[in-house]
Amino acid sequence: MEKRSWAEPYKIKMVELLKMTTREEREKAIAEAGYNTFLLRSEDVYIDLLTDSGVSAMSDRQWAGMMLGDEAYAGSRNFYHLEETIRDYYSYKFTVPTHQGRGAENILSQILIKDGDYVPGNMYFTTTRLHQELAGGTFIDIIIDEAHDPASTHPFKGNVDFHKLNNLVNDVGADKIPYVCIATCVNMAGGQPISLDNLRELRNWCDKHDIMLVHDMTRVAENAYFIQQREDGYQNKTVKEIVFEICDLTDAATMSSKKDAMVNIGGFLAMNDADLYEKACELVVVYEGLHTYGGMAGRDMEALAIGIKESVQDDHMSARIGQIAYLGRRLEEEGVPIVKPYGGHAIFLDAKAILPHIPQAQYPAQALAAALYVESGIRAMERGVVSAGRNKETGENYMPNLELVRLTIPRRVYTQAHMDVTVESVVEVMKNANEVKGLEFTYEPKMLRFFQGTFKQIG
Ligand SMILES: *Cc1c(COP(=O)(O)O)cnc(C)c1O
């Protein structure tokens, strides 16, 4: 049958009931949570768009795989299935499972980064940068300028700016750069892809300077879908083929399988270099577990192996991205300022434009996320100055250009009607935007403050 819309290539077999709350209940809940949506109880949330991490609906096949868990301490059958799947779909020779993505980031950073090193990347990610810093490194942003401009419609905002990369090498020398870290479908840029053309050029650049290329592959399938849709020469390639081609251009990868791969927990570090693999095996037993499970149950490794295969299907990906584009289109029709082009895992509201009366130092995106929850029980997340944290040298807030609220769409979970309710709620908040108040911290954690920080309203 000819494809007409983005409708889901699956039907619903089991449902999870949601609690409906009143506005009074939600006002109380958000105040008790210190205006931080991370601190709400899930049962007080109606539509949960906090994150796409670990919240996918698994398929009947994945659930069947859970029953095939080989829970041996060492050498689980499911590990070998996972390792083989990663080799076949992602090209990497060696796999070290970890409990989730940051476990892999920790091990990789500790092995490769020395005190005083610099790690260039196409925009920071919270946990990635923190592990680089904890290992003694400094993150350097080498993404193209368009990525920091919410109004730019550049099709590949995840691309690397080679002027920035060359400047860094000229300033500090290639031997101070252990690797370049490249994310596919850059989370903090709004789920924006890197092109294969740019990635190939980066591969050559890394070869020329003898620098490793590491891949944060958390959303590689979404990136591949955008390449298929937007990049010349890829229209007739499958998502699966493009995913392999992307991975094959890189030397090693960290993966949070809670995103693309549609499992509730898990991750891995993968690589082609036998020496790096040996070092990772030594460290994984310290922080995660034996190298054939690394913090994952056998059943979870089985569900992950199956999830990887499902994640690269063209039908799955066109429904996934189609749903997000639907939400984006509807919001735009209502005049809501959002980041363009639409992201791969989320639509990002431009909080600076929606709440111009709140200065960035009073956390407008944090305030907007709280107001959206009070309006309708929808839970979103801040991606602005709170997430950016403070410069470790000066102690000053990083002031990112992008001050965003992320409406993140879990995979295979919500319907078109949920998207419609979300649009209506955002529009309602915008109508009463001038009533939204700025915030100040009442508790500010030293690291990753967006997770557990609490606030109060100003005035
Ligand atoms: C989620 C995420 C991580 C960290 O993975 P966890 O599984 O949450 O530890 C790293 N990089 C990117 C781009 C992510 O989105």
Short mmCIF file of C-alpha atoms and ligand atoms in Angstrom, two decimals:
data_model
loop_
_atom_site.label_atom_id
_atom_site.label_comp_id
_atom_site.label_asym_id
_atom_site.label_seq_id
_atom_site.Cartn_x
_atom_site.Cartn_y
_atom_site.Cartn_z
CA MET A 1 0.00 0.00 0.00
CA GLU A 2 1.20 3.48 -0.81
CA LYS A 3 2.29 5.52 2.20
CA ARG A 4 0.02 8.49 2.92
CA SER A 5 0.55 9.73 6.45
CA TRP A 6 2.77 9.06 9.40
CA ALA A 7 0.26 6.71 11.05
CA GLU A 8 1.78 4.15 13.39
CA PRO A 9 2.97 0.78 11.99
CA TYR A 10 1.60 -1.03 15.08
CA LYS A 11 -1.59 -1.37 17.12
CA ILE A 12 -2.12 -1.08 20.87
CA LYS A 13 -2.26 -4.32 22.88
CA MET A 14 -2.11 -3.03 26.46
CA VAL A 15 -2.88 0.35 28.02
CA GLU A 16 -1.73 2.21 31.14
CA LEU A 17 -4.40 4.33 32.83
CA LEU A 18 -3.63 7.96 33.67
CA LYS A 19 -4.82 10.00 36.65
CA MET A 20 -6.58 13.28 35.91
CA THR A 21 -5.86 16.18 38.31
CA THR A 22 -7.38 19.59 39.03
CA ARG A 23 -5.58 22.91 38.58
CA GLU A 24 -5.48 23.37 42.39
CA GLU A 25 -3.83 19.97 42.82
CA ARG A 26 -1.27 20.83 40.16
CA GLU A 27 -0.46 24.23 41.68
CA LYS A 28 0.24 22.51 44.97
CA ALA A 29 2.27 19.73 43.33
CA ILE A 30 4.55 22.09 41.37
CA ALA A 31 5.17 24.34 44.40
CA GLU A 32 6.09 21.26 46.45
CA ALA A 33 8.40 20.19 43.61
CA GLY A 34 10.21 23.55 43.82
CA TYR A 35 9.05 24.46 40.30
CA ASN A 36 11.22 21.68 38.95
CA THR A 37 9.31 19.21 36.76
CA PHE A 38 11.94 16.54 37.54
CA LEU A 39 10.71 16.55 41.14
CA LEU A 40 7.03 15.91 40.35
CA ARG A 41 5.57 12.52 41.05
CA SER A 42 4.82 10.73 37.81
CA GLU A 43 1.29 9.86 38.95
CA ASP A 44 0.50 13.60 39.13
CA VAL A 45 1.38 13.97 35.43
CA TYR A 46 -1.13 13.58 32.60
CA ILE A 47 0.98 13.67 29.42
CA ASP A 48 4.63 13.07 30.25
CA LEU A 49 6.90 14.85 27.77
CA LEU A 50 9.78 15.24 30.22
CA THR A 51 12.09 13.03 28.22
CA ASP A 52 12.28 10.32 25.60
CA SER A 53 14.73 8.45 27.82
CA GLY A 54 13.75 4.98 29.02
CA VAL A 55 10.06 5.70 28.43
CA SER A 56 9.45 3.90 25.13
CA ALA A 57 6.74 1.27 24.79
CA MET A 58 8.46 -2.03 24.12
CA SER A 59 7.06 -4.31 21.44
CA ASP A 60 5.53 -7.75 22.06
CA ARG A 61 8.76 -9.19 20.62
CA GLN A 62 10.89 -7.26 23.09
CA TRP A 63 8.69 -8.46 25.96
CA ALA A 64 9.00 -12.01 24.66
CA GLY A 65 12.77 -11.47 24.62
CA MET A 66 12.61 -10.55 28.31
CA MET A 67 11.56 -14.16 28.98
CA LEU A 68 14.69 -15.41 27.24
CA GLY A 69 17.03 -13.75 29.73
CA ASP A 70 20.09 -15.83 30.51
CA GLU A 71 20.93 -14.45 33.95
CA ALA A 72 24.31 -16.13 34.28
CA TYR A 73 26.89 -13.91 35.96
CA ALA A 74 29.36 -14.50 33.14
CA GLY A 75 28.99 -15.10 29.42
CA SER A 76 25.21 -14.66 29.13
CA ARG A 77 23.78 -15.81 25.80
CA ASN A 78 22.02 -12.41 25.55
CA PHE A 79 25.36 -10.58 25.68
CA TYR A 80 26.57 -12.44 22.59
CA HIS A 81 23.30 -11.68 20.81
CA LEU A 82 23.73 -8.00 21.69
CA GLU A 83 27.38 -7.93 20.63
CA GLU A 84 26.53 -9.55 17.29
CA THR A 85 23.63 -7.12 16.73
CA ILE A 86 25.88 -4.12 17.41
CA ARG A 87 28.45 -5.51 14.95
CA ASP A 88 25.80 -6.11 12.26
CA TYR A 89 23.81 -2.88 12.67
CA TYR A 90 26.35 -0.41 14.06
CA SER A 91 29.66 -1.79 12.70
CA TYR A 92 31.59 -1.73 16.00
CA LYS A 93 33.68 -4.83 16.70
CA PHE A 94 33.73 -4.80 20.51
CA THR A 95 30.92 -4.03 22.98
CA VAL A 96 31.05 -3.30 26.69
CA PRO A 97 27.54 -3.05 28.20
CA THR A 98 26.90 -0.34 30.80
CA HIS A 99 23.90 0.48 32.98
CA GLN A 100 23.13 3.49 30.75
CA GLY A 101 24.84 6.08 28.57
CA ARG A 102 26.69 7.97 31.28
CA GLY A 103 28.31 4.74 32.47
CA ALA A 104 29.92 4.46 29.04
CA GLU A 105 30.89 8.15 29.09
CA ASN A 106 32.60 7.73 32.44
CA ILE A 107 34.72 4.79 31.27
CA LEU A 108 35.64 6.37 27.95
CA SER A 109 36.54 9.74 29.53
CA GLN A 110 38.71 8.12 32.19
CA ILE A 111 40.62 6.08 29.63
CA LEU A 112 41.19 8.73 26.98
CA ILE A 113 41.28 12.16 28.67
CA LYS A 114 44.32 13.48 30.54
CA ASP A 115 44.43 16.56 32.76
CA GLY A 116 44.60 19.69 30.57
CA ASP A 117 43.15 18.02 27.46
CA TYR A 118 40.48 19.54 25.22
CA VAL A 119 37.52 17.63 23.84
CA PRO A 120 35.75 19.26 20.88
CA GLY A 121 32.13 18.32 20.25
CA ASN A 122 29.09 19.40 18.25
CA MET A 123 27.46 21.14 21.21
CA TYR A 124 27.73 19.96 24.79
CA PHE A 125 25.55 17.37 26.43
CA THR A 126 25.07 17.61 30.21
CA THR A 127 26.43 14.24 31.36
CA THR A 128 28.97 13.98 28.53
CA ARG A 129 30.62 17.31 29.34
CA LEU A 130 30.59 16.60 33.07
CA HIS A 131 32.46 13.31 32.61
CA GLN A 132 34.95 15.05 30.34
CA GLU A 133 35.51 17.72 33.01
CA LEU A 134 35.74 15.20 35.86
CA ALA A 135 38.50 13.46 33.88
CA GLY A 136 40.42 16.78 33.64
CA GLY A 137 39.30 17.86 30.17
CA THR A 138 37.69 21.00 28.82
CA PHE A 139 34.81 20.80 26.37
CA ILE A 140 35.03 23.00 23.25
CA ASP A 141 31.93 23.67 21.15
CA ILE A 142 32.63 23.23 17.43
CA ILE A 143 29.07 23.13 16.09
CA ILE A 144 28.09 25.55 13.29
CA ASP A 145 26.69 28.92 14.48
CA GLU A 146 23.28 28.15 13.00
CA ALA A 147 22.77 25.56 15.75
CA HIS A 148 22.63 28.35 18.34
CA ASP A 149 20.00 30.27 16.39
CA PRO A 150 16.45 28.99 17.02
CA ALA A 151 15.21 30.77 13.87
CA SER A 152 17.74 29.25 11.45
CA THR A 153 16.24 26.57 9.18
CA HIS A 154 19.59 24.99 8.26
CA PRO A 155 18.80 21.31 7.45
CA PHE A 156 21.89 20.00 9.28
CA LYS A 157 22.33 22.12 12.38
CA GLY A 158 24.39 19.33 13.92
CA ASN A 159 27.27 19.95 11.49
CA VAL A 160 30.81 20.71 12.56
CA ASP A 161 32.41 24.09 11.80
CA PHE A 162 35.93 23.27 10.62
CA HIS A 163 37.16 26.81 11.30
CA LYS A 164 36.42 26.26 14.97
CA LEU A 165 38.14 22.88 14.89
CA ASN A 166 41.22 24.24 13.08
CA ASN A 167 41.45 27.16 15.49
CA LEU A 168 41.47 24.75 18.41
CA VAL A 169 44.31 22.68 16.92
CA ASN A 170 46.29 25.84 16.19
CA ASP A 171 45.77 27.09 19.75
CA VAL A 172 46.45 23.95 21.78
CA GLY A 173 48.02 21.40 19.42
CA ALA A 174 46.64 18.06 18.24
CA ASP A 175 48.32 16.16 21.08
CA LYS A 176 46.05 17.94 23.58
CA ILE A 177 42.98 16.61 21.78
CA PRO A 178 42.40 12.94 22.66
CA TYR A 179 39.34 12.67 20.44
CA VAL A 180 36.55 14.57 18.73
CA CYS A 181 33.12 13.69 20.13
CA ILE A 182 30.33 13.81 17.62
CA ALA A 183 26.66 13.42 18.53
CA THR A 184 24.09 12.29 15.99
CA CYS A 185 20.80 14.21 16.15
CA VAL A 186 22.24 16.72 18.61
CA ASN A 187 20.05 16.75 21.68
CA MET A 188 20.93 20.21 23.03
CA ALA A 189 20.62 21.82 19.59
CA GLY A 190 17.01 20.66 19.44
CA GLY A 191 17.44 17.15 18.01
CA GLN A 192 19.24 18.39 14.90
CA PRO A 193 21.16 16.06 12.55
CA ILE A 194 24.68 16.07 11.18
CA SER A 195 25.04 15.33 7.45
CA LEU A 196 27.04 12.41 6.09
CA ASP A 197 28.96 14.86 3.95
CA ASN A 198 30.08 16.77 7.04
CA LEU A 199 30.84 13.57 8.94
CA ARG A 200 32.97 12.24 6.08
CA GLU A 201 34.95 15.48 6.03
CA LEU A 202 35.40 15.15 9.79
CA ARG A 203 36.69 11.59 9.34
CA ASN A 204 39.33 12.90 6.92
CA TRP A 205 40.19 15.75 9.27
CA CYS A 206 40.66 13.32 12.17
CA ASP A 207 42.85 11.04 10.01
CA LYS A 208 44.98 13.99 8.95
CA HIS A 209 45.56 15.04 12.58
CA ASP A 210 45.72 11.48 13.91
CA ILE A 211 42.84 12.13 16.34
CA MET A 212 40.19 9.58 17.29
CA LEU A 213 36.54 10.11 16.36
CA VAL A 214 34.01 9.12 19.02
CA HIS A 215 30.30 8.89 18.32
CA ASP A 216 27.57 9.72 20.84
CA MET A 217 25.10 7.48 19.01
CA THR A 218 22.12 7.89 21.32
CA ARG A 219 19.89 9.04 18.43
CA VAL A 220 21.69 7.70 15.37
CA ALA A 221 18.55 6.23 13.74
CA GLU A 222 16.72 9.55 13.92
CA ASN A 223 19.74 11.24 12.36
CA ALA A 224 19.78 8.61 9.61
CA TYR A 225 16.14 9.26 8.83
CA PHE A 226 16.83 12.99 8.36
CA ILE A 227 19.74 12.15 6.04
CA GLN A 228 17.42 9.95 3.99
CA GLN A 229 14.87 12.79 3.77
CA ARG A 230 17.26 15.72 3.24
CA GLU A 231 20.69 14.79 1.91
CA ASP A 232 21.38 14.34 -1.79
CA GLY A 233 22.03 10.76 -2.79
CA TYR A 234 20.36 9.03 0.17
CA GLN A 235 16.69 8.97 -0.86
CA ASN A 236 16.91 5.36 -1.97
CA LYS A 237 18.93 4.09 0.96
CA THR A 238 17.27 2.55 3.98
CA VAL A 239 17.60 3.98 7.48
CA LYS A 240 19.39 0.75 8.37
CA GLU A 241 22.01 1.27 5.64
CA ILE A 242 22.55 4.90 6.61
CA VAL A 243 22.91 4.04 10.30
CA PHE A 244 25.65 1.56 9.42
CA GLU A 245 27.42 4.08 7.20
CA ILE A 246 27.43 6.72 9.96
CA CYS A 247 28.82 4.34 12.57
CA ASP A 248 31.40 2.96 10.15
CA LEU A 249 32.96 6.44 9.84
CA THR A 250 33.72 6.57 13.57
CA ASP A 251 36.14 4.71 15.84
CA ALA A 252 34.15 4.23 19.02
CA ALA A 253 30.72 5.02 20.43
CA THR A 254 28.84 5.68 23.63
CA MET A 255 25.19 4.73 23.61
CA SER A 256 22.24 5.43 25.84
CA SER A 257 19.95 2.68 24.62
CA LYS A 258 17.08 4.28 26.56
CA LYS A 259 16.46 6.52 23.53
CA ASP A 260 16.62 5.17 19.95
CA ALA A 261 16.77 1.52 20.95
CA MET A 262 13.50 1.55 22.89
CA VAL A 263 14.43 -0.14 26.14
CA ASN A 264 13.77 1.17 29.64
CA ILE A 265 17.37 0.88 30.82
CA GLY A 266 20.79 0.13 29.37
CA GLY A 267 23.66 1.42 27.32
CA PHE A 268 27.07 0.45 26.02
CA LEU A 269 30.52 1.52 24.98
CA ALA A 270 31.57 0.10 21.61
CA MET A 271 34.81 0.34 19.67
CA ASN A 272 36.99 -1.16 16.98
CA ASP A 273 40.35 -0.89 18.74
CA ALA A 274 41.37 -4.00 20.70
CA ASP A 275 43.62 -2.05 23.06
CA LEU A 276 40.85 0.38 24.00
CA TYR A 277 38.52 -2.59 24.50
CA GLU A 278 40.96 -4.19 26.92
CA LYS A 279 41.19 -0.99 28.97
CA ALA A 280 37.40 -0.61 28.98
CA CYS A 281 37.03 -4.20 30.20
CA GLU A 282 39.37 -3.39 33.09
CA LEU A 283 37.38 -0.31 34.14
CA VAL A 284 33.88 -1.66 33.59
CA VAL A 285 34.33 -4.19 36.40
CA VAL A 286 35.11 -1.31 38.78
CA TYR A 287 32.07 0.83 37.99
CA GLU A 288 29.42 -1.32 36.30
CA GLY A 289 29.91 -5.08 36.40
CA LEU A 290 31.64 -7.88 34.53
CA HIS A 291 32.33 -7.02 30.86
CA THR A 292 29.63 -9.42 29.65
CA TYR A 293 26.81 -7.65 31.51
CA GLY A 294 28.14 -4.28 32.73
CA GLY A 295 25.13 -3.39 34.88
CA MET A 296 22.46 -4.94 32.66
CA ALA A 297 20.33 -8.00 33.31
CA GLY A 298 20.44 -10.67 30.62
CA ARG A 299 16.77 -10.03 29.78
CA ASP A 300 17.49 -6.33 29.31
CA MET A 301 20.33 -7.10 26.89
CA GLU A 302 17.94 -9.32 24.92
CA ALA A 303 15.26 -6.59 24.74
CA LEU A 304 17.97 -4.15 23.62
CA ALA A 305 19.21 -6.41 20.82
CA ILE A 306 15.64 -6.68 19.52
CA GLY A 307 15.02 -2.94 20.03
CA ILE A 308 18.07 -2.05 17.92
CA LYS A 309 16.64 -4.03 15.00
CA GLU A 310 13.20 -2.40 15.36
CA SER A 311 14.69 1.10 15.67
CA VAL A 312 16.18 1.13 12.16
CA GLN A 313 12.99 0.15 10.30
CA ASP A 314 11.89 2.86 7.83
CA ASP A 315 8.20 2.53 8.81
CA HIS A 316 8.99 2.97 12.47
CA MET A 317 11.12 6.02 11.82
CA SER A 318 8.68 7.76 9.49
CA ALA A 319 5.92 7.37 12.12
CA ARG A 320 8.24 8.54 14.89
CA ILE A 321 9.43 11.67 13.13
CA GLY A 322 5.99 12.15 11.54
CA GLN A 323 4.36 12.45 14.94
CA ILE A 324 6.87 15.08 16.04
CA ALA A 325 6.43 17.01 12.78
CA TYR A 326 2.67 16.90 13.32
CA LEU A 327 3.06 18.50 16.75
CA GLY A 328 5.46 21.08 15.33
CA ARG A 329 3.16 21.98 12.44
CA ARG A 330 0.13 22.38 14.71
CA LEU A 331 2.07 24.61 17.12
CA GLU A 332 3.30 26.76 14.25
CA GLU A 333 -0.22 27.11 12.90
CA GLU A 334 -1.12 28.56 16.30
CA GLY A 335 1.79 31.02 16.14
CA VAL A 336 3.90 29.38 18.86
CA PRO A 337 7.63 30.21 18.50
CA ILE A 338 9.53 26.92 18.22
CA VAL A 339 12.96 25.81 17.06
CA LYS A 340 13.14 24.98 13.35
CA PRO A 341 13.56 22.60 11.66
CA TYR A 342 11.56 20.24 13.89
CA GLY A 343 13.79 17.98 15.97
CA GLY A 344 14.10 14.21 15.86
CA HIS A 345 12.89 13.52 19.38
CA ALA A 346 11.18 16.71 20.49
CA ILE A 347 9.73 20.09 19.71
CA PHE A 348 11.44 22.94 21.51
CA LEU A 349 9.52 26.04 22.62
CA ASP A 350 11.46 29.31 22.48
CA ALA A 351 11.01 30.54 26.05
CA LYS A 352 12.78 33.87 25.46
CA ALA A 353 10.19 34.70 22.78
CA ILE A 354 7.21 33.43 24.78
CA LEU A 355 8.19 35.13 28.07
CA PRO A 356 10.10 38.28 27.01
CA HIS A 357 9.36 39.93 30.37
CA ILE A 358 11.49 37.37 32.27
CA PRO A 359 15.28 38.00 32.06
CA GLN A 360 17.42 34.91 31.39
CA ALA A 361 18.90 35.19 34.89
CA GLN A 362 15.39 34.40 36.21
CA TYR A 363 15.18 31.13 34.28
CA PRO A 364 12.34 31.75 31.82
CA ALA A 365 12.35 28.21 30.40
CA GLN A 366 12.16 26.70 33.88
CA ALA A 367 9.19 28.99 34.62
CA LEU A 368 7.50 28.12 31.34
CA ALA A 369 7.77 24.37 31.96
CA ALA A 370 6.20 24.86 35.41
CA ALA A 371 3.37 26.99 33.96
CA LEU A 372 2.60 24.36 31.32
CA TYR A 373 2.29 21.73 34.03
CA VAL A 374 -0.11 23.88 36.05
CA GLU A 375 -2.20 24.56 32.94
CA SER A 376 -2.84 20.96 31.96
CA GLY A 377 -0.68 18.40 33.73
CA ILE A 378 1.75 18.18 30.81
CA ARG A 379 5.31 17.69 31.98
CA ALA A 380 8.10 19.20 29.87
CA MET A 381 11.73 20.02 30.64
CA GLU A 382 13.95 23.09 30.74
CA ARG A 383 16.82 23.24 28.27
CA GLY A 384 18.37 26.62 28.90
CA VAL A 385 20.47 28.36 31.51
CA VAL A 386 19.55 25.93 34.31
CA SER A 387 20.68 22.92 32.25
CA ALA A 388 23.80 24.76 31.08
CA GLY A 389 25.07 25.15 34.68
CA ARG A 390 28.07 27.20 35.75
CA ASN A 391 31.54 27.60 34.29
CA LYS A 392 33.83 25.51 36.51
CA GLU A 393 36.56 28.21 36.54
CA THR A 394 34.59 31.44 36.98
CA GLY A 395 31.50 30.10 38.77
CA GLU A 396 29.33 32.22 36.46
CA ASN A 397 26.16 30.86 34.86
CA TYR A 398 26.67 29.74 31.28
CA MET A 399 24.16 31.89 29.32
CA PRO A 400 23.22 29.83 26.25
CA ASN A 401 21.54 31.52 23.29
CA LEU A 402 18.95 28.78 23.36
CA GLU A 403 16.53 29.14 26.25
CA LEU A 404 14.12 26.34 25.49
CA VAL A 405 11.38 24.13 26.86
CA ARG A 406 11.53 20.65 25.43
CA LEU A 407 8.36 18.73 24.59
CA THR A 408 9.95 15.33 24.26
CA ILE A 409 7.98 12.55 22.65
CA PRO A 410 8.38 9.03 24.02
CA ARG A 411 8.53 6.37 21.27
CA ARG A 412 5.30 4.48 20.52
CA VAL A 413 3.51 5.84 23.62
CA TYR A 414 1.16 8.76 22.87
CA THR A 415 -1.53 9.32 20.23
CA GLN A 416 -2.39 12.17 17.89
CA ALA A 417 -5.11 13.28 20.35
CA HIS A 418 -2.46 13.67 23.05
CA MET A 419 -0.52 15.89 20.63
CA ASP A 420 -3.66 18.00 20.05
CA VAL A 421 -4.19 18.48 23.80
CA THR A 422 -0.54 19.51 24.10
CA VAL A 423 -0.97 22.19 21.43
CA GLU A 424 -4.11 23.56 23.11
CA SER A 425 -2.32 23.75 26.45
CA VAL A 426 0.72 25.60 25.11
CA VAL A 427 -1.58 28.11 23.39
CA GLU A 428 -3.46 28.66 26.66
CA VAL A 429 -0.21 29.32 28.56
CA MET A 430 0.86 31.78 25.86
CA LYS A 431 -2.41 33.70 26.19
CA ASN A 432 -1.65 34.32 29.86
CA ALA A 433 2.12 34.61 29.42
CA ASN A 434 2.43 37.91 31.26
CA GLU A 435 1.21 36.24 34.47
CA VAL A 436 4.15 33.81 34.51
CA LYS A 437 6.76 34.83 37.09
CA GLY A 438 10.54 34.45 37.03
CA LEU A 439 12.30 32.06 39.43
CA GLU A 440 15.27 31.98 41.78
CA PHE A 441 17.11 28.98 43.23
CA THR A 442 16.28 27.84 46.76
CA TYR A 443 18.63 24.86 46.42
CA GLU A 444 21.33 24.58 43.77
CA PRO A 445 23.23 21.30 43.44
CA LYS A 446 26.87 21.64 42.36
CA MET A 447 26.57 19.24 39.43
CA LEU A 448 23.76 18.66 36.90
CA ARG A 449 21.64 21.14 38.85
CA PHE A 450 18.62 20.85 36.55
CA PHE A 451 17.80 17.40 37.91
CA GLN A 452 17.39 18.24 41.60
CA GLY A 453 17.52 22.03 41.99
CA THR A 454 14.53 23.78 43.59
CA PHE A 455 13.18 27.29 42.99
CA LYS A 456 10.71 29.85 44.23
CA GLN A 457 8.78 32.46 42.31
CA ILE A 458 10.07 36.05 42.30
CA GLY A 459 7.56 38.69 43.36
C1 LIG B 1 20.67 10.65 27.34
C2 LIG B 1 21.91 11.05 26.71
C3 LIG B 1 23.16 10.68 27.24
C4 LIG B 1 23.31 10.00 28.58
O1 LIG B 1 22.69 8.78 28.63
P1 LIG B 1 21.95 8.20 29.94
O2 LIG B 1 21.46 6.88 29.48
O3 LIG B 1 20.87 9.15 30.33
O4 LIG B 1 22.99 8.07 31.00
C5 LIG B 1 24.29 11.02 26.53
N1 LIG B 1 24.21 11.71 25.38
C6 LIG B 1 23.06 12.09 24.85
C7 LIG B 1 23.02 12.86 23.58
C8 LIG B 1 21.86 11.79 25.50
O5 LIG B 1 20.70 12.20 24.97
#
